[in-house]
Coordinates of C-alpha atoms in Angstrom, one line a residue:
X1153 CA 96.1 -29.6 22.2
X1154 CA 98.0 -30.6 25.2
X1155 CA 98.5 -34.5 25.9
X1156 CA 98.6 -35.3 29.6
X1157 CA 99.3 -39.0 29.4
X1158 CA 102.9 -38.7 30.2
X1159 CA 102.9 -38.1 34.1
X1160 CA 104.9 -40.5 35.9
X1161 CA 104.4 -41.7 39.5
X1162 CA 102.8 -44.1 41.8
X1163 CA 98.7 -44.7 40.8
X1164 CA 96.9 -43.7 37.8
X1165 CA 96.9 -39.8 36.9
X1166 CA 96.4 -37.7 33.9
X1167 CA 98.3 -34.5 33.5
X1168 CA 96.9 -31.3 32.5
X1169 CA 95.2 -32.2 29.0
X1170 CA 93.4 -29.7 26.6
X1171 CA 91.1 -31.5 23.7
X1172 CA 91.0 -29.0 20.9
X1173 CA 88.2 -28.9 18.3
X1174 CA 85.7 -31.1 20.1
X1175 CA 82.8 -31.5 18.2
X1176 CA 79.3 -32.9 19.5
X1177 CA 79.8 -36.1 17.6
X1178 CA 82.9 -37.2 19.7
X1179 CA 82.1 -39.1 23.0
X1180 CA 84.1 -36.3 24.8
X1181 CA 81.5 -33.5 23.3
X1182 CA 78.6 -35.4 24.6
X1183 CA 80.0 -36.9 28.0
X1184 CA 80.5 -35.0 31.0
X1185 CA 84.4 -35.1 32.3
X1186 CA 86.2 -34.0 35.1
X1187 CA 89.8 -33.6 35.8
X1188 CA 92.7 -31.5 34.5
X1189 CA 90.7 -31.8 31.0
X1190 CA 89.8 -28.6 29.1
X1191 CA 87.6 -29.2 25.8
X1192 CA 87.6 -26.5 23.3
X1193 CA 85.0 -26.4 20.5
X1194 CA 84.2 -23.3 18.5
X1195 CA 81.3 -21.9 17.0
X1196 CA 80.8 -19.6 14.0
X1197 CA 77.8 -17.7 15.2
X1198 CA 76.4 -16.9 18.7
X1199 CA 73.3 -19.1 18.1
X1200 CA 75.6 -22.1 17.2
X1201 CA 77.5 -21.9 20.4
X1202 CA 74.2 -21.7 22.5
X1203 CA 73.0 -24.6 20.4
X1204 CA 76.0 -26.5 21.0
X1205 CA 75.9 -26.0 25.0
X1206 CA 72.3 -26.6 25.1
X1207 CA 72.7 -30.1 23.2
X1208 CA 74.0 -32.1 25.5
X1209 CA 72.3 -33.5 28.6
X1210 CA 74.5 -32.1 31.0
X1211 CA 74.7 -28.5 32.2
X1212 CA 77.6 -28.1 35.0
X1213 CA 79.6 -25.4 33.0
X1214 CA 79.5 -23.3 29.8
X1215 CA 82.0 -20.7 29.0
X1216 CA 82.2 -18.0 26.0
X1217 CA 85.0 -16.1 25.3
X1218 CA 84.0 -12.8 23.4
X1219 CA 84.3 -9.1 22.8
X1220 CA 80.8 -8.5 22.7
X1221 CA 78.7 -7.5 25.9
X1222 CA 75.4 -8.5 24.1
X1223 CA 76.7 -11.5 23.0
X1224 CA 78.0 -12.4 26.4
X1225 CA 74.5 -11.0 28.2
X1226 CA 72.5 -13.4 25.5
X1227 CA 74.6 -16.2 26.1
X1228 CA 74.6 -16.3 29.9
X1229 CA 70.7 -15.8 29.8
X1230 CA 70.2 -18.4 27.3
X1231 CA 72.7 -21.2 27.9
X1232 CA 71.2 -24.0 30.0
X1233 CA 74.1 -24.3 32.5
X1234 CA 74.5 -24.0 36.5
X1235 CA 77.8 -22.0 36.1
X1236 CA 78.2 -19.7 33.1
X1237 CA 81.8 -18.1 32.4
X1238 CA 82.5 -15.2 29.9
X1239 CA 85.9 -14.8 29.1
X1240 CA 87.1 -17.3 31.9
X1241 CA 88.1 -20.8 31.5
X1242 CA 86.8 -22.0 34.6
X1243 CA 83.5 -20.3 36.0
X1244 CA 84.3 -21.5 39.6
X1245 CA 87.2 -19.7 40.8
X1246 CA 86.9 -20.2 44.5
X1247 CA 85.6 -23.3 46.4
X1248 CA 82.9 -21.3 48.3
X1249 CA 81.3 -20.4 45.1
X1250 CA 78.2 -22.4 44.2
X1251 CA 78.4 -25.5 42.3
X1252 CA 75.3 -25.6 40.9
X1253 CA 75.3 -28.1 38.1
X1254 CA 71.7 -28.0 36.0
X1255 CA 70.0 -31.1 34.2
X1256 CA 71.8 -34.3 34.2
X1257 CA 74.8 -32.5 36.0
X1258 CA 73.0 -32.1 39.5
X1259 CA 72.1 -35.0 41.8
X1260 CA 70.1 -34.1 44.8
X1261 CA 67.8 -31.3 46.3
X1262 CA 70.5 -28.8 47.3
X1263 CA 74.0 -27.9 45.7
X1264 CA 76.8 -28.6 47.8
X1265 CA 78.5 -25.0 47.9
X1266 CA 76.9 -21.5 48.3
X1267 CA 73.5 -20.7 49.8
X1268 CA 72.2 -24.2 49.7
X1269 CA 75.0 -25.5 51.7
X1270 CA 73.8 -23.3 54.4
X1271 CA 70.3 -24.7 54.0
X1272 CA 71.3 -28.1 54.3
X1273 CA 72.7 -27.5 57.7
X1274 CA 70.0 -25.2 58.9
X1275 CA 66.9 -26.4 60.7
X1276 CA 64.1 -23.7 59.7
X1277 CA 60.9 -22.9 61.6
X1278 CA 58.2 -21.0 60.2
X1279 CA 55.8 -19.4 63.1
X1280 CA 52.5 -17.7 62.3
X1281 CA 50.7 -15.6 65.0
X1282 CA 48.0 -13.4 65.7
X1283 CA 47.2 -11.4 69.0

């Protein structure tokens, strides 16, 4: 665990923080949080990992660390999250990647990055003709 409360300076800031052994019974295990905070939870089986990830109302991101290609494929197909990471801590390495939360992590009609952003600024037209 890493305690980020010791940041000094003007304003209200939290330094990098790692919360270890987060369980679904904890508020941080049920709510969506942002900032320099990483919550780590552990699962004994792949089924348990998928169940934990899908048990919350939010679906912004889910990551799994594994050496099994089969487990990675099953996790990415079954987990209900818009951004899925396999052996990476954050599944959005660049700002231009789609920020595609699902379920309660998403508001609106279109996502703010990726192809949906182009659609937001595009006036589309459909023309049907027969000669």
